XYZ file of C-alpha atoms in Angstrom:
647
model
C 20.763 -20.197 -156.001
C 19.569 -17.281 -153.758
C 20.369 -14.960 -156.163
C 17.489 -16.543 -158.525
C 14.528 -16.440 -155.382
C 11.765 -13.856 -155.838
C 10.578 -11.855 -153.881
C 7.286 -13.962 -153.131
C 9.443 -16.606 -151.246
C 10.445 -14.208 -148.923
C 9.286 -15.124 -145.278
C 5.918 -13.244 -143.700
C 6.852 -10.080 -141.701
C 5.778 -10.597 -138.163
C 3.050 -8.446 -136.821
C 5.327 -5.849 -135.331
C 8.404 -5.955 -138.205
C 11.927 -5.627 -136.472
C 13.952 -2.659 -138.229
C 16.314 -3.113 -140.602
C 18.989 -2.348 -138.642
C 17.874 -4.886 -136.565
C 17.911 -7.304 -138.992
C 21.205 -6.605 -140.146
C 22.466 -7.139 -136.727
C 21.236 -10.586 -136.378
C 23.611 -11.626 -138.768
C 26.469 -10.312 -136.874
C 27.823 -7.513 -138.670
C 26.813 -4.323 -139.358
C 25.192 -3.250 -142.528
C 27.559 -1.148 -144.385
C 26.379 0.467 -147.101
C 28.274 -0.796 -150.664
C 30.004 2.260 -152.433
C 28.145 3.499 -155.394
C 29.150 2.122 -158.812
C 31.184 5.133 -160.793
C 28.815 6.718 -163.604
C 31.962 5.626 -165.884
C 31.495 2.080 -165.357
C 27.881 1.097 -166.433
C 26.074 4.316 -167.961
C 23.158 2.552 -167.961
C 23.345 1.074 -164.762
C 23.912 4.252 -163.299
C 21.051 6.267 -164.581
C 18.383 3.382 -164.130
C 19.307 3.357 -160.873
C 19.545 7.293 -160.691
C 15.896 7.223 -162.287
C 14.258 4.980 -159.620
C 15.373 5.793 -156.326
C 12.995 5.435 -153.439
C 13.244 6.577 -149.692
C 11.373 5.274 -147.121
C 9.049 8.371 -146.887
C 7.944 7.975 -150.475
C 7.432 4.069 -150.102
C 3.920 4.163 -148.877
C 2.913 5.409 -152.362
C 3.990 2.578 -153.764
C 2.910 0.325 -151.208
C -0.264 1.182 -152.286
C -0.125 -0.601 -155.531
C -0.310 -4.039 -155.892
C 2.110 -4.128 -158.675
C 5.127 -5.578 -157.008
C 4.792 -8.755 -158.017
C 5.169 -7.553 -161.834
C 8.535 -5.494 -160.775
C 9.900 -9.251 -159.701
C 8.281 -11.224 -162.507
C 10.148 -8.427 -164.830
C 13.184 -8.777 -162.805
C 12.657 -12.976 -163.594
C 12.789 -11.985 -167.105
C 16.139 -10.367 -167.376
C 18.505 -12.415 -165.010
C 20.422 -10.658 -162.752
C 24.449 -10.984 -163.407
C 26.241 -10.553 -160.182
C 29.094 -8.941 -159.907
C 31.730 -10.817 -159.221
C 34.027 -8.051 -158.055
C 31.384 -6.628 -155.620
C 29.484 -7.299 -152.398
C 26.329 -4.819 -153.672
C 23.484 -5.700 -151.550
C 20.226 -6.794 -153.657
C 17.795 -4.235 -154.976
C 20.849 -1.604 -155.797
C 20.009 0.517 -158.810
C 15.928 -1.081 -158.792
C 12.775 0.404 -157.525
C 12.452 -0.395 -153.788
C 9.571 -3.289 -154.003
C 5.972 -2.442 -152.557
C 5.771 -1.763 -148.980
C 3.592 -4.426 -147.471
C 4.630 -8.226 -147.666
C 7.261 -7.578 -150.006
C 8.429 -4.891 -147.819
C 8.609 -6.792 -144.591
C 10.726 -9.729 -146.508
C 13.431 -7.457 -147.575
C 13.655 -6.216 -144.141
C 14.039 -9.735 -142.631
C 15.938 -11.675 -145.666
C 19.158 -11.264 -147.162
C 19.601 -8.942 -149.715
C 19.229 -10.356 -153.036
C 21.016 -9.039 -156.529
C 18.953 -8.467 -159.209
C 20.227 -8.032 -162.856
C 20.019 -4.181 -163.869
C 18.051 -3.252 -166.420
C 18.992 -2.776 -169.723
C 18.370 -0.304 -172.618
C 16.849 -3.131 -174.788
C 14.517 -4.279 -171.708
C 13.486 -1.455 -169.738
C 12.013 -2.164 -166.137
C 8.331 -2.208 -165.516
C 6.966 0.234 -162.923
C 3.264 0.636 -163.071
C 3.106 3.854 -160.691
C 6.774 5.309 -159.374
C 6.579 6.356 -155.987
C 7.027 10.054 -155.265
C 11.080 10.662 -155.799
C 12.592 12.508 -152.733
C 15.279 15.172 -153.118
C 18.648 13.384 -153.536
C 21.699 14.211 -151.245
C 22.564 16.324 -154.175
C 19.498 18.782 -153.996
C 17.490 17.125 -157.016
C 13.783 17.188 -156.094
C 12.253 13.599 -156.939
C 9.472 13.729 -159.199
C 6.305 13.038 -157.278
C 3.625 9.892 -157.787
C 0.756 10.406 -159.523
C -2.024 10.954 -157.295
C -4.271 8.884 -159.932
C -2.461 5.986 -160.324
C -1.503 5.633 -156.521
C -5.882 5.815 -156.253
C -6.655 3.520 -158.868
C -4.253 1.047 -157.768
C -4.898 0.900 -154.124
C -3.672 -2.707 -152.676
C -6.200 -4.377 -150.594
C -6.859 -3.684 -146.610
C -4.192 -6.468 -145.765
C -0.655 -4.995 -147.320
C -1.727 -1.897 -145.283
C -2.249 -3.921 -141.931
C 1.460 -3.748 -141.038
C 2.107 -0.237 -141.644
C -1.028 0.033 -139.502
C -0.070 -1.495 -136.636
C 3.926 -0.150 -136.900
C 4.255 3.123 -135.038
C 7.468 2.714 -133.683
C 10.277 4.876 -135.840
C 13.282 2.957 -137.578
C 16.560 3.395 -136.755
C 18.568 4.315 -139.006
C 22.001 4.529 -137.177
C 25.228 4.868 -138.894
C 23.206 4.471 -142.418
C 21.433 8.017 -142.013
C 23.816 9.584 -144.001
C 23.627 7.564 -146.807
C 21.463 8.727 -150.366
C 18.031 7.242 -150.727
C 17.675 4.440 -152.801
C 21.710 3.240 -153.592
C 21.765 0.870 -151.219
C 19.746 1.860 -148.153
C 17.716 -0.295 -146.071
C 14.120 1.170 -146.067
C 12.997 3.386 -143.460
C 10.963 1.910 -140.640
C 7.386 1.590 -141.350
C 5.855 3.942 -138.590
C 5.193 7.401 -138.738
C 6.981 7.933 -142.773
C 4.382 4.980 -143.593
C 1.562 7.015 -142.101
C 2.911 10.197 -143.414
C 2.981 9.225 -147.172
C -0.200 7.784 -146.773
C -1.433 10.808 -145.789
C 0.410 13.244 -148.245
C -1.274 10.397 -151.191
C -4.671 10.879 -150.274
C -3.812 14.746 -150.151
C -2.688 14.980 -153.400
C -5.264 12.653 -154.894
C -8.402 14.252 -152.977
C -9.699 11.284 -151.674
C -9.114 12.303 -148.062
C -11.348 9.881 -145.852
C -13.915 11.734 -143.524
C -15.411 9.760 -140.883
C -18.373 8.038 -141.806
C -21.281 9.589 -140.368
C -25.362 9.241 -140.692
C -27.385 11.019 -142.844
C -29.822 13.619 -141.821
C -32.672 14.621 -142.737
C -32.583 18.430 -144.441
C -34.874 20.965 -145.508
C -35.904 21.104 -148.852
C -34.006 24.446 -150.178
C -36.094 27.659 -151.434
C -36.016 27.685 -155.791
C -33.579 30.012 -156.594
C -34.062 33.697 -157.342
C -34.362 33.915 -161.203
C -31.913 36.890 -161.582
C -29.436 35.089 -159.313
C -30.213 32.148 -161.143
C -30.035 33.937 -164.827
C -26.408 35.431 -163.670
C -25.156 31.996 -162.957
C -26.095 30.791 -166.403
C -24.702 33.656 -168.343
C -21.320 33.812 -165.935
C -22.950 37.216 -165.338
C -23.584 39.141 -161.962
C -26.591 40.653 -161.143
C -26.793 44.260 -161.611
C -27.233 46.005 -158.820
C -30.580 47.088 -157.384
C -31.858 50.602 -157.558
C -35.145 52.479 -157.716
C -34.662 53.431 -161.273
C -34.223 49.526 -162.452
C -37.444 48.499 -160.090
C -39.105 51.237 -161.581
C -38.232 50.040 -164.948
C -39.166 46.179 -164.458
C -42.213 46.664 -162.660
C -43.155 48.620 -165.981
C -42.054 45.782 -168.021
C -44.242 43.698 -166.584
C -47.007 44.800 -165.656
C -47.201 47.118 -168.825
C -48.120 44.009 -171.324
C -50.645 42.791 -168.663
C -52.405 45.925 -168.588
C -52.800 46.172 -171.829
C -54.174 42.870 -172.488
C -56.847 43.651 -169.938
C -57.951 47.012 -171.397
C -58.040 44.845 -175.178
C -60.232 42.629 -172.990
C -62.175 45.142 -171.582
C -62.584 46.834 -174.788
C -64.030 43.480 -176.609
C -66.352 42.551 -173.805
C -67.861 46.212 -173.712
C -68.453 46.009 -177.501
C -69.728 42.986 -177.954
C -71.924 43.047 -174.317
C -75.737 43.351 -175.435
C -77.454 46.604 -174.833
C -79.478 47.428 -171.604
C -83.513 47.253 -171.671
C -84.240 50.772 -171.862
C -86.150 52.349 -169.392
C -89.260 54.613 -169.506
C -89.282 57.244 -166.126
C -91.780 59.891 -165.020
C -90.454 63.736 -164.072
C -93.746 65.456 -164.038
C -95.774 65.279 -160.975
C -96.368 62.393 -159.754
C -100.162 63.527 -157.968
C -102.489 66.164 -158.447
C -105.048 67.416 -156.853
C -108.339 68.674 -157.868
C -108.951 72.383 -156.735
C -111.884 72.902 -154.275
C -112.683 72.602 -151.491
C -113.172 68.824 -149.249
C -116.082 67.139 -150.639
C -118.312 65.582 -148.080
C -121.223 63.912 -149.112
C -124.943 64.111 -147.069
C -123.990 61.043 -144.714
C -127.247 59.341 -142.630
C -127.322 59.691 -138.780
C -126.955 56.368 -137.500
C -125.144 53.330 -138.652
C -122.736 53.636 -140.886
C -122.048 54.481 -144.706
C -119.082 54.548 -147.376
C -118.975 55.743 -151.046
C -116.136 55.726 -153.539
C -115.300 55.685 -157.229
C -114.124 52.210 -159.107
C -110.664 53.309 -159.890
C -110.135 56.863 -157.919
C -110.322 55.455 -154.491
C -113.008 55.791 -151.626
C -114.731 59.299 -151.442
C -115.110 58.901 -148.025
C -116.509 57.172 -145.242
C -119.182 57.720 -142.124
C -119.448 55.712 -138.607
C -117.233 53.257 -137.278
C -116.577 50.377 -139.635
C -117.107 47.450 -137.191
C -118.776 43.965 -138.539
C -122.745 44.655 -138.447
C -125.454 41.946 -140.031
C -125.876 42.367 -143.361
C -128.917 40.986 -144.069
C -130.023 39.669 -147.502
C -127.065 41.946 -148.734
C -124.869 38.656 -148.164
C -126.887 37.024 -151.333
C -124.446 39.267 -153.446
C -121.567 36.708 -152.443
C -123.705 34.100 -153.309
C -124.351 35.460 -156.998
C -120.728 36.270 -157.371
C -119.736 32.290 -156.438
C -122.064 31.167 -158.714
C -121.337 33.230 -161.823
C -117.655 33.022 -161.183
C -118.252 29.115 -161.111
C -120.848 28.970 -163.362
C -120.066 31.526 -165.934
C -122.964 32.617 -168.039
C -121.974 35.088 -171.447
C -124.957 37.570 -172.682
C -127.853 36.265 -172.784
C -127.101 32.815 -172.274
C -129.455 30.898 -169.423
C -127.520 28.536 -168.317
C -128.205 24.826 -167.016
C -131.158 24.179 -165.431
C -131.404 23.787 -161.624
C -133.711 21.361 -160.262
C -135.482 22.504 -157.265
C -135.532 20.448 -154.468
C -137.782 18.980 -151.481
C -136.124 21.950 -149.422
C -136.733 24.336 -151.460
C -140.354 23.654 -151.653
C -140.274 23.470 -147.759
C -138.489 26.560 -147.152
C -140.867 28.660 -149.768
C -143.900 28.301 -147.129
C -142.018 29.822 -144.558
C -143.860 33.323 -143.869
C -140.936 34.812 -141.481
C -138.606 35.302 -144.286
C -138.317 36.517 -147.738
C -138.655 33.513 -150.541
C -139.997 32.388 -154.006
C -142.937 30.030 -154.285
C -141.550 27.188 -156.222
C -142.702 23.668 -155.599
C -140.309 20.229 -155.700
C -139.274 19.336 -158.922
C -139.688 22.619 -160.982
C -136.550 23.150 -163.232
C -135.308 26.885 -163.666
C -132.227 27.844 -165.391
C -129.289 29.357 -163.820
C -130.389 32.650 -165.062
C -133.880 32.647 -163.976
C -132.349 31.584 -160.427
C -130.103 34.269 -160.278
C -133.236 37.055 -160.579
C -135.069 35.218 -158.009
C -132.219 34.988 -155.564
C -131.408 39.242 -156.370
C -134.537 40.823 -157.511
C -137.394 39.565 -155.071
C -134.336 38.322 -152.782
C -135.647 34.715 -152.371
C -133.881 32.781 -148.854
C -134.931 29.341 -150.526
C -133.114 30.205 -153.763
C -129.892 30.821 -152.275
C -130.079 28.258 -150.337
C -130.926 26.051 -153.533
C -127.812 27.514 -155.768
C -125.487 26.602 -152.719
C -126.301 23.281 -152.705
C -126.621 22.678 -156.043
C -122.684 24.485 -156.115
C -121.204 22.930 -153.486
C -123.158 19.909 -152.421
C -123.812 21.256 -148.995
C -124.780 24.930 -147.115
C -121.877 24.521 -145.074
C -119.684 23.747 -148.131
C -120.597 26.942 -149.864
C -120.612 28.832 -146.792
C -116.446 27.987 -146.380
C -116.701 29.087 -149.935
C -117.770 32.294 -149.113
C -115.197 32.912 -146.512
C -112.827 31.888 -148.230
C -114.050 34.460 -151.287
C -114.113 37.065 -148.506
C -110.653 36.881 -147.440
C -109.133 36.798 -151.478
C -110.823 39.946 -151.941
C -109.229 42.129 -148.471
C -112.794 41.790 -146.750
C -110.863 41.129 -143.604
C -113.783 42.196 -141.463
C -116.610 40.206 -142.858
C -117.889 36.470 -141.739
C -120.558 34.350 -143.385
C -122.881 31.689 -141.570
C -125.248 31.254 -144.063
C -126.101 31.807 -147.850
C -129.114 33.816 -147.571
C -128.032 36.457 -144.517
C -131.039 35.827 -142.452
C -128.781 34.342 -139.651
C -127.000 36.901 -137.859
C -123.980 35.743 -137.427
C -123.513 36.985 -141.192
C -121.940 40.472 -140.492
C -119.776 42.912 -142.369
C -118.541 46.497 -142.773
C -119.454 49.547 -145.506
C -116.097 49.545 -147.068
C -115.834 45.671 -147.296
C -118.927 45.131 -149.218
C -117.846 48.530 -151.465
C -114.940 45.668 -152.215
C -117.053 43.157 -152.989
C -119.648 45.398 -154.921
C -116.653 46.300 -157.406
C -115.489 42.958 -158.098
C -118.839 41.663 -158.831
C -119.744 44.678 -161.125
C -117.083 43.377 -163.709
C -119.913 40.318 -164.931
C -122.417 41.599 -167.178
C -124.574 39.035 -166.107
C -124.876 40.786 -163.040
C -124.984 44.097 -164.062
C -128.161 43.285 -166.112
C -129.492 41.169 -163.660
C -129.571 43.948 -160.321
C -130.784 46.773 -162.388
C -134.187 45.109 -163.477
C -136.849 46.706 -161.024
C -139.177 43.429 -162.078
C -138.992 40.287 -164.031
C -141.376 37.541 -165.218
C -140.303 34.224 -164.797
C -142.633 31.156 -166.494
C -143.244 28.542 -163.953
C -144.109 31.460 -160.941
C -147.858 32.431 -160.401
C -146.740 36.393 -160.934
C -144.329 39.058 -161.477
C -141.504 39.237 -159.592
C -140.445 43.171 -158.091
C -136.799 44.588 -156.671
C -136.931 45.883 -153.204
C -134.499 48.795 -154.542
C -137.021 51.887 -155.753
C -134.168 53.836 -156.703
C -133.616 52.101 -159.730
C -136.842 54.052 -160.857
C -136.216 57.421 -159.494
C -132.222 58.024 -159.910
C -130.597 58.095 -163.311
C -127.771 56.156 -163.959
C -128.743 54.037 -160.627
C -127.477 50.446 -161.458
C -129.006 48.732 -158.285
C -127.105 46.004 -156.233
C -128.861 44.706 -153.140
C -131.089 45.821 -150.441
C -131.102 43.997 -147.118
C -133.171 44.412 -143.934
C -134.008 42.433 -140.439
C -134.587 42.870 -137.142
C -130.650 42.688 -135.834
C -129.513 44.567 -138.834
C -132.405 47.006 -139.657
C -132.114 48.766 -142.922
C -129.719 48.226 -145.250
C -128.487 49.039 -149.055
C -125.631 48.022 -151.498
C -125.973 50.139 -154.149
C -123.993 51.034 -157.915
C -124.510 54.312 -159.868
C -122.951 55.770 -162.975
C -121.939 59.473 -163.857
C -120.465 59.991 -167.383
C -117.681 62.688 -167.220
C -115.452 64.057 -170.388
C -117.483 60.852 -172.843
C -116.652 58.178 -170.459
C -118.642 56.642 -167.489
C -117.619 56.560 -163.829
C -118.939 53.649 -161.423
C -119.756 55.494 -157.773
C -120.556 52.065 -155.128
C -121.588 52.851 -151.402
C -123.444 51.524 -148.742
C -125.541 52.437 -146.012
C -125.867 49.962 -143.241
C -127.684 49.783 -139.773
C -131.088 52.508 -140.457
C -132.980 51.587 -137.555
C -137.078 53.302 -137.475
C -138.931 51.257 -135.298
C -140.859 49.804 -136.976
C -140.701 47.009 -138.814
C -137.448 45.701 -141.203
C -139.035 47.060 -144.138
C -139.715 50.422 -142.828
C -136.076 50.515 -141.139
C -134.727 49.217 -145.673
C -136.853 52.432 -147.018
C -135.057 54.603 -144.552
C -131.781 53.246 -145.962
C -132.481 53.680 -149.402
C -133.542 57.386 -148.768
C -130.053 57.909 -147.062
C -128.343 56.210 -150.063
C -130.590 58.234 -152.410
C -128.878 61.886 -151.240
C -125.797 60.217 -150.880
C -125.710 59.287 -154.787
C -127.044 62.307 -156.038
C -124.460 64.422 -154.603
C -121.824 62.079 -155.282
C -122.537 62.157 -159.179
C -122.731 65.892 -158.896
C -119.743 66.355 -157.474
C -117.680 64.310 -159.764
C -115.553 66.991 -162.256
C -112.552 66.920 -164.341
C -109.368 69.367 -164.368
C -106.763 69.640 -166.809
C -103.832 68.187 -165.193
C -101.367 67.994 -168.407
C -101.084 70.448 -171.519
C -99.802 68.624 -174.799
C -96.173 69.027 -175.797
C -95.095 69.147 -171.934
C -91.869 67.094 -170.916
C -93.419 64.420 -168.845
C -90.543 62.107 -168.052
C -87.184 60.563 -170.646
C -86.318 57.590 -172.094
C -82.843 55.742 -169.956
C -81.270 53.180 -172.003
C -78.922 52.224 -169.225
C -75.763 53.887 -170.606
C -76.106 57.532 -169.464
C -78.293 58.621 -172.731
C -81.348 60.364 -171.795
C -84.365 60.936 -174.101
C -86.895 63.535 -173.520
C -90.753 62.126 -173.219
C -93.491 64.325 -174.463
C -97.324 64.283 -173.420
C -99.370 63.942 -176.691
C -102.362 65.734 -176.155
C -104.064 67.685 -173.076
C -104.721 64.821 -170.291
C -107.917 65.806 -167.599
C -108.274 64.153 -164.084
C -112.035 62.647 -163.236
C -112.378 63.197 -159.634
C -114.144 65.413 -156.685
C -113.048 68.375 -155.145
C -109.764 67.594 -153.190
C -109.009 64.492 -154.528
C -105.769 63.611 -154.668
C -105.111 61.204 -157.871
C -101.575 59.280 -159.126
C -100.251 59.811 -162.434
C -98.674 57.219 -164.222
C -96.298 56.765 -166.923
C -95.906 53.359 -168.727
C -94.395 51.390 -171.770
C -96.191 50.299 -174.491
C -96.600 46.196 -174.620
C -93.600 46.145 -176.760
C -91.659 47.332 -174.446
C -89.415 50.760 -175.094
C -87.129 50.426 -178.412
C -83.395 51.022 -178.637
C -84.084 53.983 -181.361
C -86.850 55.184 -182.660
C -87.195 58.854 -184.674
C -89.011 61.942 -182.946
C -92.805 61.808 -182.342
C -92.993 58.445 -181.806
C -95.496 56.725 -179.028
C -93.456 54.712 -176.727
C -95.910 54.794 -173.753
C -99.019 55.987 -172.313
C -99.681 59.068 -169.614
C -102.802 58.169 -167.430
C -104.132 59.567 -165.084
C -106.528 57.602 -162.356
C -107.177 53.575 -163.099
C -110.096 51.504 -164.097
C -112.473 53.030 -165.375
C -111.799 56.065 -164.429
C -108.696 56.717 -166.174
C -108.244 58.891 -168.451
C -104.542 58.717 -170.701
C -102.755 60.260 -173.385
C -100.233 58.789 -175.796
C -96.332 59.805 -174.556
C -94.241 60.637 -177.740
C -90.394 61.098 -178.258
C -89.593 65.027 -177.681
C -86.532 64.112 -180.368
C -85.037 60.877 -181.924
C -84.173 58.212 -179.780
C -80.318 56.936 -180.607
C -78.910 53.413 -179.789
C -75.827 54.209 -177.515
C -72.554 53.304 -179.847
C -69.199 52.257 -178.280
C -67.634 54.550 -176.733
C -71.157 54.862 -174.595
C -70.355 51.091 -173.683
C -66.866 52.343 -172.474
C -67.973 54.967 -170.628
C -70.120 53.140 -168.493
C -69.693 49.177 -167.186
């Protein structure tokens, strides 16, 4: 029967869907719409169909759900009754069906009647499409926005509302109420407008797809915009007073954990090495007037005092032959070397076929020793200074360094250690003459070789007996007969260089010895070399004796005056004390340093009043004289508020 077809059988809707008025007029008469049932009749009837009517602008909600099918399958369940009495077209008192297929059929087919629901059996609507106001004024309860977006029918139940723009026309049926009856409204524009007012209410509005681009990563938040956000509470606003105020919170906590750390480091930081400075004077100078000792009248001279400084000097100091003066490098090589202590003689030296050669030479100054005689390093050393033998220092620089010119590098290289800048050897003996010198360059040698005792004893013996020689032995130097306190050194003489003398004296001042050296170089008589070496030794012989008259001492410090403090590197200062009456060894007009230094342990972080921390000295060498330099009052550690203070 056609009343029993569903809705499914209904034919496809063609791609552009006639109207419904249209379709009514195929079938030759016009479509009338059927009187509504009274309310008296059928209660039921009446408000189910009151409850569900749909007009065609709402129908695109529930085209949108793919639910139809169930509204039929519901409609199977409960067979429709017709009514016999009336014509009512199908769907009267029912949900319109889904726009789409179902849609499209109804526009095209017959009307069918469906049975109306029942209390017992109510019909099934998943979603209700948004109700329209009724001719009467009542609004129709809209769809839910939800359910029209969860039930979305797929792309192909929309493809006819799509492609329908054109507007239905409605006709004669215009006037008629919304859902009793009426054929739905053409799916054009009212399709595209519900459409439209669903996505609206549901918020799922499509935007036009477009491509992502790339963005810049945003700037972290501020954390007081970020704090008001979390609390739901606005920022206060910014003044100077609330700047002030945070700036202090801040910063306060940090600065105080820096002056804690401050405070621990200072305490706990070890103490500075204190410090021992001079205030007094730094110089003095002896009163009188310029001393100026009796200088010769040729060549040239210097004299000074081992640890006061040179006296003074006459003539230009230019390089000049020496002479047999040059045999004090060779003593100093060999005892530096070779040391010998007291009266120890040393290894014995054999003496060689050169030796023996050399010692028959009559135009020079040597020994008579023959090949093969053995003499110890002592005896050597008095023939090579006393007699001043050419063959013996020939001999020791072999038997040193293998080879003359091996020691003779030796001895320039000697030369230059000790600041003889001006001074060459060429030989060991001097006779060459290419072995020349200054006054104040052998004065520098003359002190360094005065520290050996060896030496000392060896230069003042005016003769010596050696076994093994067919006689005594005599020095050259008659002053160490005549002058008292003359230690001796060397004499030299030769044709190129004429006379010459390194000499050593002493002079005891105040209980303690003073070392004068000088040297006279170049006497020339006329003569012979020996003449022109007694003419230098009678110039160094006024020289000396006025030089160890002239030598006096002055008071420079009294005891009990403040020579210098004690620093210990914190601001503390402790006053320094001399402890006894210091005198200066010098000439007239000498100007002399005065020192102050530590003891070897080094200056103490306390220590009570009186005590020695240092020494006060005046001159160096031997030549100084010194006092002990005593604490004026006690000498405190510096505590912690010292370490505070100063950083």
């Amino acid at each position: 029967m056609p009343a029993t077809k569903s809705a499914a059988d209904a034919p496809e809707p063609s791609a552009d869907p006639a109207p419904a008025e249209d379709a009514a007029d195929d079938t030759g008469k016009p479509s009338a719409p059927e009187p509504a049932k009274d309310e008296d009749e059928d209660g039921d009837e009446t408000a189910d169909a009151s409850a569900k009517p749909a007009t065609p602008a709402d129908e695109p909600a529930a085209s949108s759900k793919p639910e139809a099918p169930a509204d039929k399958a519901d409609a199977s369940e409960t067979p429709a009754e017709p009514d016999p009495s009336s014509d009512k077209p199908a769907g009267f008192g029912k949900a319109p069906a889904p726009w789409g297929k179902a849609a499209a059929s109804e526009s095209s087919a017959p009307a069918k009647p469906e049975a109306p629901a029942t209390a017992d059996v109510p019909a099934k609507t998943e979603a209700p499409a948004a109700k329209p106001a009724t001719p009467e004024g009542k609004p129709a309860a809209p769809a839910p926005a939800a359910s029209a977006k969860a039930e979305a029918p797929a792309p192909k139940a929309e493809t006819p509302a799509a492609k329908t723009e054109t507007p239905a026309k409605t006709g004669s049926s215009s006037d008629k109420s919304a859902g009793f009856g009426a054929a739905p409204a053409p799916w054009g524009k009212a399709t595209a407008e519900a459409a439209a007012a669903s996505e609206k209410s549901s918020g799922t509005a499509t935007a036009p797809e477009e491509r992502e681009r790339t963005r810049q990563q945003p700037l972290p938040p501020d954390p007081l915009k970020l704090l008001a956000e979390l609390t739901n509470t606005p920022p206060p606003p910014e003044t100077l007073l609330r700047t002030v105020v945070r700036r202090v919170k801040i910063w306060t906590p940090l600065v105080a954990l820096l002056v804690i750390v401050f405070c621990v480091v200072q305490a706990v930081r070890p103490l500075p090495t204190p410090e021992l400075k001079l205030t007094a004077t730094p110089s003095y100078t002896i009163q009188g007037g310029p001393f100026t000792p009796p200088w010769p009248s040729e060549g040239q001279a210097a004299v000074a005092v081992a640890g006061l400084g040179v006296v003074g000097t006459y003539g230009a100091q230019k390089p000049a032959p020496t002479a047999s003066m040059a045999k004090t490098m060779t003593a100093y090589l060999v005892l530096r070397d070779h040391p010998l202590k007291g009266d120890q003689p040393g290894p014995k030296i054999t003496v060689d076929d050169q030796a023996d050669k050399e010692a028959h030479n009559a135009d020079e100054s040597r020994v008579p020793v023959h090949k093969g005689q053995q003499f110890t390093e002592h005896q050597m050393l008095e023939m090579l200074m006393i007699p001043s033998g050419n063959n013996v220092a020939r001999l020791l620089g072999r038997w040193d360094s293998g080879t003359d010119a091996a020691f003779v590098k030796k001895m320039n290289d000697t030369a230059k250690q000790l600041g003889m800048a001006d001074t060459t050897y060429t030989d060991p003996s001097g006779l060459d003459a290419g072995t020349r010198s200054t006054a104040l360059d052998q004065i520098k040698l003359a002190q360094a070789v005065m520290g050996d005792a060896v030496f000392r004893d060896v230069v003042a013996m005016p003769q010596a007996d050696i076994p093994g020689l067919p006689g005594r032995i005599y020095n050259n130097n008659s002053l160490l007969t005549k002058i008292t306190g003359m230690l001796g050194i060397k004499t030299g003489s030769s044709t190129p260089a004429g006379g010459n003398l390194l000499w050593a004296a002493r002079r005891t001042i105040d209980g303690k010895p003073q070392l004068i050296l000088g040297a006279v170089m170049g006497q020339q008589s006329g003569y012979s070399p020996d003449a022109s070496l007694q003419k230098a030794i009678a110039a160094s012989e006024k020289v000396i004796t006025q030089v160890q008259s002239g030598l006096t001492s002055a008071q420079v410090i009294k005891k009990g005056q403040v020579v210098g403090y004690v620093d210990d590197g914190l601001g503390g200062r402790t006053a320094v004390v001399a402890g006894g009456d210091l005198s200066a060894v010098g000439w007239p007009g000498m100007r002399a340093k005065l020192s102050l230094t530590a003891n070897g342990k080094g200056v103490p972080h306390q220590a009570k009043a009186g005590t020695a921390i240092g020494t006060l000295s005046f001159g160096a060498g031997p030549a100084a004289t010194q006092v002990p330099a005593v604490l004026q009052s006690a000498l405190n550690a510096p505590g912690f508020f010292d370490k505070l203070g100063n950083f």
